[in-house]
Each structure stands twice: as structure tokens, then as C-alpha cells.
Amino acid sequence: MGKVKTEYRSQNDKDDAHRILYQVFPGIEIIYNFAHTDHCYPGGSNISKAQADLAKEAAAYLACHMDEHVTVSELSARFYVSQTHMQNTFKGVYGVPVQSYIRILKMQSAALMLIHTDLPVLEIASRCGYDNSSKFAHAFHKIMGETPMEYRKMHGK
């Protein structure tokens, strides 16, 4: 497994980036920590430690870049592995394809923001990498079973 290309000048910069991320996305720390803990893998015993580590690092990267459109090709290049290896490893560890994981991650983060902030839906959509609020609402409904406004009314403050 290759190492991720660093975008941080120092550990302090990385710590600051994570602190800001946790402030911008309430509850993302839970999702981020999930990506860094050992748990049972849907793929079973065929997953090596190196593959599990790759998937966890990729998941952590995705959690830190939710406002961007990250493709499997870009993710694979960042971690110096083939797209097939990334897709198979990720699905083996998390039980879903990379793109499904990204959508679920973004919608769970959006749900937390809908509950814990007064941000407009358009702003939340933007923070989750969506330029179009109707596409965001459609994706949110598909994953969460309610529109963003319904979700906020049912689960909000």
C-alpha cells in the first residue's frame, strides 16, 4: 500500500484542518473515528491488514474532502493503487462501493447539520459538494428517506 500524498505542511496544520472540519460539520468526528477503528468487515477474512488500512485511510480522506467531488480515479491515484484494487478493497471493508460510501457519508453529515445548525439547505448542500439544491434534495431523500426540510422538522432542535 502506498502512502497518501500529503497536503499539510506540518502536523499542526493537519490538526487545525481536522479541528475546523469538526466545527464545520458537527458530528463528523464520529464518522472520522469510525474510519479509524477496527471493526468486522463485510468481506470477511479475505481482507488483509494492508487492505483494511488502505480503505480506512481512503475513508478518512473522503471525510476530510466532502465538499469536493472525488472520483475513484482520483482516490486511487492519491493512494498509488489501481482503480480496481481501490474499489475491491473498499467494498470488501465497508460493504459498499466507493461512490455509495461517499453519498452516504455526505448525506449523514448533511443530516447532522440539518439537526444541529440553522444553516439554509442550500448552504448545507454546498458544504456537501452539491451546487444544485434539487439534486442534493433528491440524493438526501434517496439515502435518508425524507427531504431535507422534512428531516429537519422531524429531527431538528
Tab-separated table of N, CA and C in Angstrom, residues 47-139:
chain	number	residue	atom	x	y	z
A	47	ILE	N	-9.748	-9.961	3.746
A	47	ILE	CA	-9.184	-8.613	3.813
A	47	ILE	C	-7.906	-8.642	4.632
A	48	SER	N	-6.811	-8.203	4.016
A	48	SER	CA	-5.542	-8.137	4.732
A	48	SER	C	-5.484	-6.845	5.543
A	49	LYS	N	-4.541	-6.771	6.450
A	49	LYS	CA	-4.362	-5.555	7.246
A	49	LYS	C	-4.021	-4.374	6.333
A	50	ALA	N	-3.207	-4.621	5.329
A	50	ALA	CA	-2.844	-3.542	4.394
A	50	ALA	C	-4.077	-3.040	3.653
A	51	GLN	N	-4.957	-3.953	3.238
A	51	GLN	CA	-6.182	-3.535	2.553
A	51	GLN	C	-7.092	-2.766	3.502
A	52	ALA	N	-7.219	-3.245	4.733
A	52	ALA	CA	-8.053	-2.550	5.712
A	52	ALA	C	-7.505	-1.157	5.976
A	53	ASP	N	-6.193	-1.049	6.088
A	53	ASP	CA	-5.574	0.261	6.317
A	53	ASP	C	-5.797	1.189	5.133
A	54	LEU	N	-5.684	0.656	3.917
A	54	LEU	CA	-5.933	1.463	2.723
A	54	LEU	C	-7.362	1.999	2.727
A	55	ALA	N	-8.322	1.126	2.991
A	55	ALA	CA	-9.723	1.553	2.999
A	55	ALA	C	-9.971	2.591	4.087
A	56	LYS	N	-9.388	2.417	5.258
A	56	LYS	CA	-9.570	3.375	6.351
A	56	LYS	C	-8.958	4.729	5.999
A	57	GLU	N	-7.771	4.710	5.397
A	57	GLU	CA	-7.134	5.975	5.003
A	57	GLU	C	-7.944	6.663	3.912
A	58	ALA	N	-8.456	5.891	2.978
A	58	ALA	CA	-9.283	6.463	1.911
A	58	ALA	C	-10.568	7.050	2.494
A	59	ALA	N	-11.191	6.340	3.437
A	59	ALA	CA	-12.413	6.838	4.074
A	59	ALA	C	-12.136	8.124	4.846
A	60	ALA	N	-11.010	8.180	5.529
A	60	ALA	CA	-10.645	9.394	6.267
A	60	ALA	C	-10.419	10.556	5.294
A	61	TYR	N	-9.773	10.283	4.173
A	61	TYR	CA	-9.562	11.318	3.157
A	61	TYR	C	-10.906	11.827	2.641
A	62	LEU	N	-11.815	10.906	2.354
A	62	LEU	CA	-13.132	11.294	1.860
A	62	LEU	C	-13.883	12.134	2.893
A	63	ALA	N	-13.765	11.791	4.158
A	63	ALA	CA	-14.427	12.556	5.221
A	63	ALA	C	-13.884	13.980	5.286
A	64	CYS	N	-12.614	14.144	4.991
A	64	CYS	CA	-12.000	15.480	5.035
A	64	CYS	C	-12.242	16.283	3.755
A	65	HIS	N	-12.761	15.647	2.725
A	65	HIS	CA	-12.962	16.322	1.437
A	65	HIS	C	-14.396	16.170	0.941
A	66	MET	N	-15.348	16.227	1.855
A	66	MET	CA	-16.747	16.043	1.487
A	66	MET	C	-17.294	17.159	0.613
A	67	ASP	N	-16.688	18.313	0.661
A	67	ASP	CA	-17.181	19.431	-0.140
A	67	ASP	C	-16.673	19.355	-1.578
A	68	GLU	N	-15.894	18.329	-1.892
A	68	GLU	CA	-15.328	18.165	-3.224
A	68	GLU	C	-15.956	16.959	-3.912
A	69	HIS	N	-15.864	16.934	-5.225
A	69	HIS	CA	-16.292	15.771	-5.997
A	69	HIS	C	-15.057	14.907	-6.211
A	70	VAL	N	-14.917	13.842	-5.438
A	70	VAL	CA	-13.760	12.950	-5.528
A	70	VAL	C	-14.186	11.700	-6.294
A	71	THR	N	-13.454	11.388	-7.351
A	71	THR	CA	-13.753	10.202	-8.146
A	71	THR	C	-12.884	9.035	-7.670
A	72	VAL	N	-13.277	7.840	-8.057
A	72	VAL	CA	-12.477	6.648	-7.731
A	72	VAL	C	-11.106	6.771	-8.377
A	73	SER	N	-11.066	7.317	-9.576
A	73	SER	CA	-9.797	7.505	-10.278
A	73	SER	C	-8.860	8.418	-9.475
A	74	GLU	N	-9.390	9.544	-8.994
A	74	GLU	CA	-8.575	10.481	-8.200
A	74	GLU	C	-8.147	9.850	-6.881
A	75	LEU	N	-9.058	9.140	-6.238
A	75	LEU	CA	-8.750	8.497	-4.964
A	75	LEU	C	-7.665	7.433	-5.151
A	76	SER	N	-7.782	6.655	-6.199
A	76	SER	CA	-6.792	5.619	-6.490
A	76	SER	C	-5.417	6.225	-6.753
A	77	ALA	N	-5.394	7.276	-7.537
A	77	ALA	CA	-4.124	7.943	-7.838
A	77	ALA	C	-3.498	8.520	-6.579
A	78	ARG	N	-4.311	9.082	-5.711
A	78	ARG	CA	-3.810	9.671	-4.474
A	78	ARG	C	-3.131	8.627	-3.595
A	79	PHE	N	-3.637	7.397	-3.631
A	79	PHE	CA	-3.094	6.332	-2.787
A	79	PHE	C	-2.215	5.351	-3.563
A	80	TYR	N	-1.908	5.688	-4.817
A	80	TYR	CA	-0.988	4.909	-5.643
A	80	TYR	C	-1.417	3.454	-5.816
A	81	VAL	N	-2.700	3.237	-6.059
A	81	VAL	CA	-3.208	1.893	-6.337
A	81	VAL	C	-4.111	1.973	-7.565
A	82	SER	N	-4.380	0.826	-8.151
A	82	SER	CA	-5.279	0.812	-9.319
A	82	SER	C	-6.716	1.059	-8.869
A	83	GLN	N	-7.544	1.494	-9.810
A	83	GLN	CA	-8.955	1.729	-9.506
A	83	GLN	C	-9.631	0.427	-9.072
A	84	THR	N	-9.299	-0.653	-9.743
A	84	THR	CA	-9.893	-1.949	-9.398
A	84	THR	C	-9.525	-2.346	-7.976
A	85	HIS	N	-8.255	-2.171	-7.624
A	85	HIS	CA	-7.816	-2.510	-6.265
A	85	HIS	C	-8.538	-1.639	-5.231
A	86	MET	N	-8.653	-0.354	-5.521
A	86	MET	CA	-9.343	0.553	-4.585
A	86	MET	C	-10.802	0.131	-4.432
A	87	GLN	N	-11.478	-0.118	-5.544
A	87	GLN	CA	-12.893	-0.484	-5.490
A	87	GLN	C	-13.104	-1.799	-4.745
A	88	ASN	N	-12.303	-2.811	-5.052
A	88	ASN	CA	-12.451	-4.109	-4.402
A	88	ASN	C	-12.123	-4.047	-2.911
A	89	THR	N	-11.059	-3.337	-2.574
A	89	THR	CA	-10.662	-3.209	-1.175
A	89	THR	C	-11.720	-2.457	-0.391
A	90	PHE	N	-12.175	-1.346	-0.933
A	90	PHE	CA	-13.160	-0.514	-0.237
A	90	PHE	C	-14.456	-1.284	-0.014
A	91	LYS	N	-14.918	-1.972	-1.049
A	91	LYS	CA	-16.158	-2.738	-0.908
A	91	LYS	C	-15.972	-3.904	0.054
A	92	GLY	N	-14.807	-4.513	0.056
A	92	GLY	CA	-14.525	-5.605	0.973
A	92	GLY	C	-14.539	-5.172	2.429
A	93	VAL	N	-14.076	-3.957	2.694
A	93	VAL	CA	-14.021	-3.445	4.065
A	93	VAL	C	-15.353	-2.847	4.486
A	94	TYR	N	-15.950	-2.001	3.656
A	94	TYR	CA	-17.151	-1.263	4.047
A	94	TYR	C	-18.456	-1.852	3.512
A	95	GLY	N	-18.358	-2.816	2.603
A	95	GLY	CA	-19.558	-3.479	2.111
A	95	GLY	C	-20.326	-2.724	1.049
A	96	VAL	N	-19.835	-1.561	0.651
A	96	VAL	CA	-20.476	-0.758	-0.393
A	96	VAL	C	-19.393	-0.190	-1.304
A	97	PRO	N	-19.761	0.095	-2.566
A	97	PRO	CA	-18.791	0.734	-3.463
A	97	PRO	C	-18.393	2.129	-2.957
A	98	VAL	N	-17.260	2.599	-3.432
A	98	VAL	CA	-16.729	3.902	-3.009
A	98	VAL	C	-17.762	5.009	-3.202
A	99	GLN	N	-18.373	5.088	-4.381
A	99	GLN	CA	-19.305	6.185	-4.650
A	99	GLN	C	-20.529	6.118	-3.741
A	100	SER	N	-20.996	4.931	-3.413
A	100	SER	CA	-22.117	4.802	-2.473
A	100	SER	C	-21.709	5.283	-1.096
A	101	TYR	N	-20.500	4.922	-0.691
A	101	TYR	CA	-19.984	5.347	0.605
A	101	TYR	C	-19.916	6.876	0.674
A	102	ILE	N	-19.435	7.485	-0.408
A	102	ILE	CA	-19.323	8.945	-0.452
A	102	ILE	C	-20.706	9.581	-0.295
A	103	ARG	N	-21.688	9.075	-1.043
A	103	ARG	CA	-23.057	9.615	-0.946
A	103	ARG	C	-23.621	9.460	0.463
A	104	ILE	N	-23.439	8.285	1.049
A	104	ILE	CA	-23.944	8.039	2.405
A	104	ILE	C	-23.255	8.963	3.396
A	105	LEU	N	-21.950	9.092	3.295
A	105	LEU	CA	-21.186	9.966	4.183
A	105	LEU	C	-21.677	11.407	4.092
A	106	LYS	N	-21.865	11.883	2.868
A	106	LYS	CA	-22.318	13.257	2.670
A	106	LYS	C	-23.730	13.461	3.223
A	107	MET	N	-24.614	12.506	2.998
A	107	MET	CA	-25.997	12.660	3.470
A	107	MET	C	-26.092	12.537	4.989
A	108	GLN	N	-25.271	11.687	5.608
A	108	GLN	CA	-25.259	11.608	7.068
A	108	GLN	C	-24.724	12.904	7.673
A	109	SER	N	-23.720	13.467	7.055
A	109	SER	CA	-23.194	14.755	7.523
A	109	SER	C	-24.219	15.858	7.332
A	110	ALA	N	-24.912	15.842	6.195
A	110	ALA	CA	-25.964	16.830	5.948
A	110	ALA	C	-27.065	16.688	6.997
A	111	ALA	N	-27.426	15.456	7.324
A	111	ALA	CA	-28.455	15.226	8.338
A	111	ALA	C	-28.035	15.816	9.676
A	112	LEU	N	-26.778	15.641	10.038
A	112	LEU	CA	-26.292	16.225	11.298
A	112	LEU	C	-26.349	17.748	11.264
A	113	MET	N	-25.995	18.329	10.110
A	113	MET	CA	-26.059	19.790	10.001
A	113	MET	C	-27.497	20.283	10.037
A	114	LEU	N	-28.411	19.539	9.438
A	114	LEU	CA	-29.826	19.935	9.478
A	114	LEU	C	-30.350	19.940	10.907
A	115	ILE	N	-29.906	18.993	11.696
A	115	ILE	CA	-30.366	18.885	13.086
A	115	ILE	C	-29.704	19.925	13.989
A	116	HIS	N	-28.403	20.111	13.818
A	116	HIS	CA	-27.623	20.881	14.790
A	116	HIS	C	-27.298	22.313	14.395
A	117	THR	N	-27.713	22.728	13.202
A	117	THR	CA	-27.446	24.111	12.796
A	117	THR	C	-28.720	24.721	12.214
A	118	ASP	N	-28.674	26.025	12.029
A	118	ASP	CA	-29.765	26.728	11.359
A	118	ASP	C	-29.370	27.104	9.929
A	119	LEU	N	-28.334	26.469	9.413
A	119	LEU	CA	-27.878	26.779	8.059
A	119	LEU	C	-28.975	26.484	7.046
A	120	PRO	N	-29.105	27.324	6.034
A	120	PRO	CA	-30.065	27.050	4.964
A	120	PRO	C	-29.682	25.756	4.234
A	121	VAL	N	-30.652	25.081	3.680
A	121	VAL	CA	-30.417	23.821	2.973
A	121	VAL	C	-29.420	24.026	1.834
A	122	LEU	N	-29.504	25.138	1.134
A	122	LEU	CA	-28.570	25.408	0.038
A	122	LEU	C	-27.124	25.458	0.538
A	123	GLU	N	-26.902	26.050	1.704
A	123	GLU	CA	-25.552	26.109	2.282
A	123	GLU	C	-25.072	24.712	2.667
A	124	ILE	N	-25.952	23.924	3.252
A	124	ILE	CA	-25.592	22.550	3.618
A	124	ILE	C	-25.269	21.754	2.353
A	125	ALA	N	-26.076	21.929	1.331
A	125	ALA	CA	-25.820	21.251	0.053
A	125	ALA	C	-24.436	21.617	-0.474
A	126	SER	N	-24.099	22.888	-0.417
A	126	SER	CA	-22.800	23.362	-0.881
A	126	SER	C	-21.661	22.747	-0.066
A	127	ARG	N	-21.833	22.659	1.234
A	127	ARG	CA	-20.799	22.078	2.098
A	127	ARG	C	-20.624	20.587	1.856
A	128	CYS	N	-21.624	19.983	1.236
A	128	CYS	CA	-21.547	18.560	0.897
A	128	CYS	C	-21.182	18.342	-0.567
A	129	GLY	N	-20.795	19.432	-1.240
A	129	GLY	CA	-20.308	19.321	-2.603
A	129	GLY	C	-21.368	19.396	-3.683
A	130	TYR	N	-22.566	19.857	-3.334
A	130	TYR	CA	-23.642	19.971	-4.324
A	130	TYR	C	-23.850	21.436	-4.698
A	131	ASP	N	-23.862	21.721	-5.999
A	131	ASP	CA	-24.135	23.077	-6.487
A	131	ASP	C	-25.629	23.291	-6.708
A	132	ASN	N	-26.346	22.200	-6.871
A	132	ASN	CA	-27.756	22.243	-7.209
A	132	ASN	C	-28.574	21.700	-6.034
A	133	SER	N	-29.442	22.528	-5.461
A	133	SER	CA	-30.201	22.108	-4.279
A	133	SER	C	-31.213	21.007	-4.595
A	134	SER	N	-31.736	20.966	-5.812
A	134	SER	CA	-32.702	19.904	-6.127
A	134	SER	C	-31.999	18.547	-6.258
A	135	LYS	N	-30.788	18.531	-6.811
A	135	LYS	CA	-30.019	17.279	-6.866
A	135	LYS	C	-29.650	16.833	-5.458
A	136	PHE	N	-29.290	17.783	-4.620
A	136	PHE	CA	-28.989	17.462	-3.223
A	136	PHE	C	-30.223	16.885	-2.536
A	137	ALA	N	-31.369	17.538	-2.702
A	137	ALA	CA	-32.606	17.076	-2.062
A	137	ALA	C	-32.972	15.673	-2.537
A	138	HIS	N	-32.786	15.405	-3.825
A	138	HIS	CA	-33.078	14.079	-4.368
A	138	HIS	C	-32.143	13.033	-3.751
A	139	ALA	N	-30.849	13.337	-3.698
A	139	ALA	CA	-29.872	12.406	-3.119
A	139	ALA	C	-30.150	12.195	-1.629
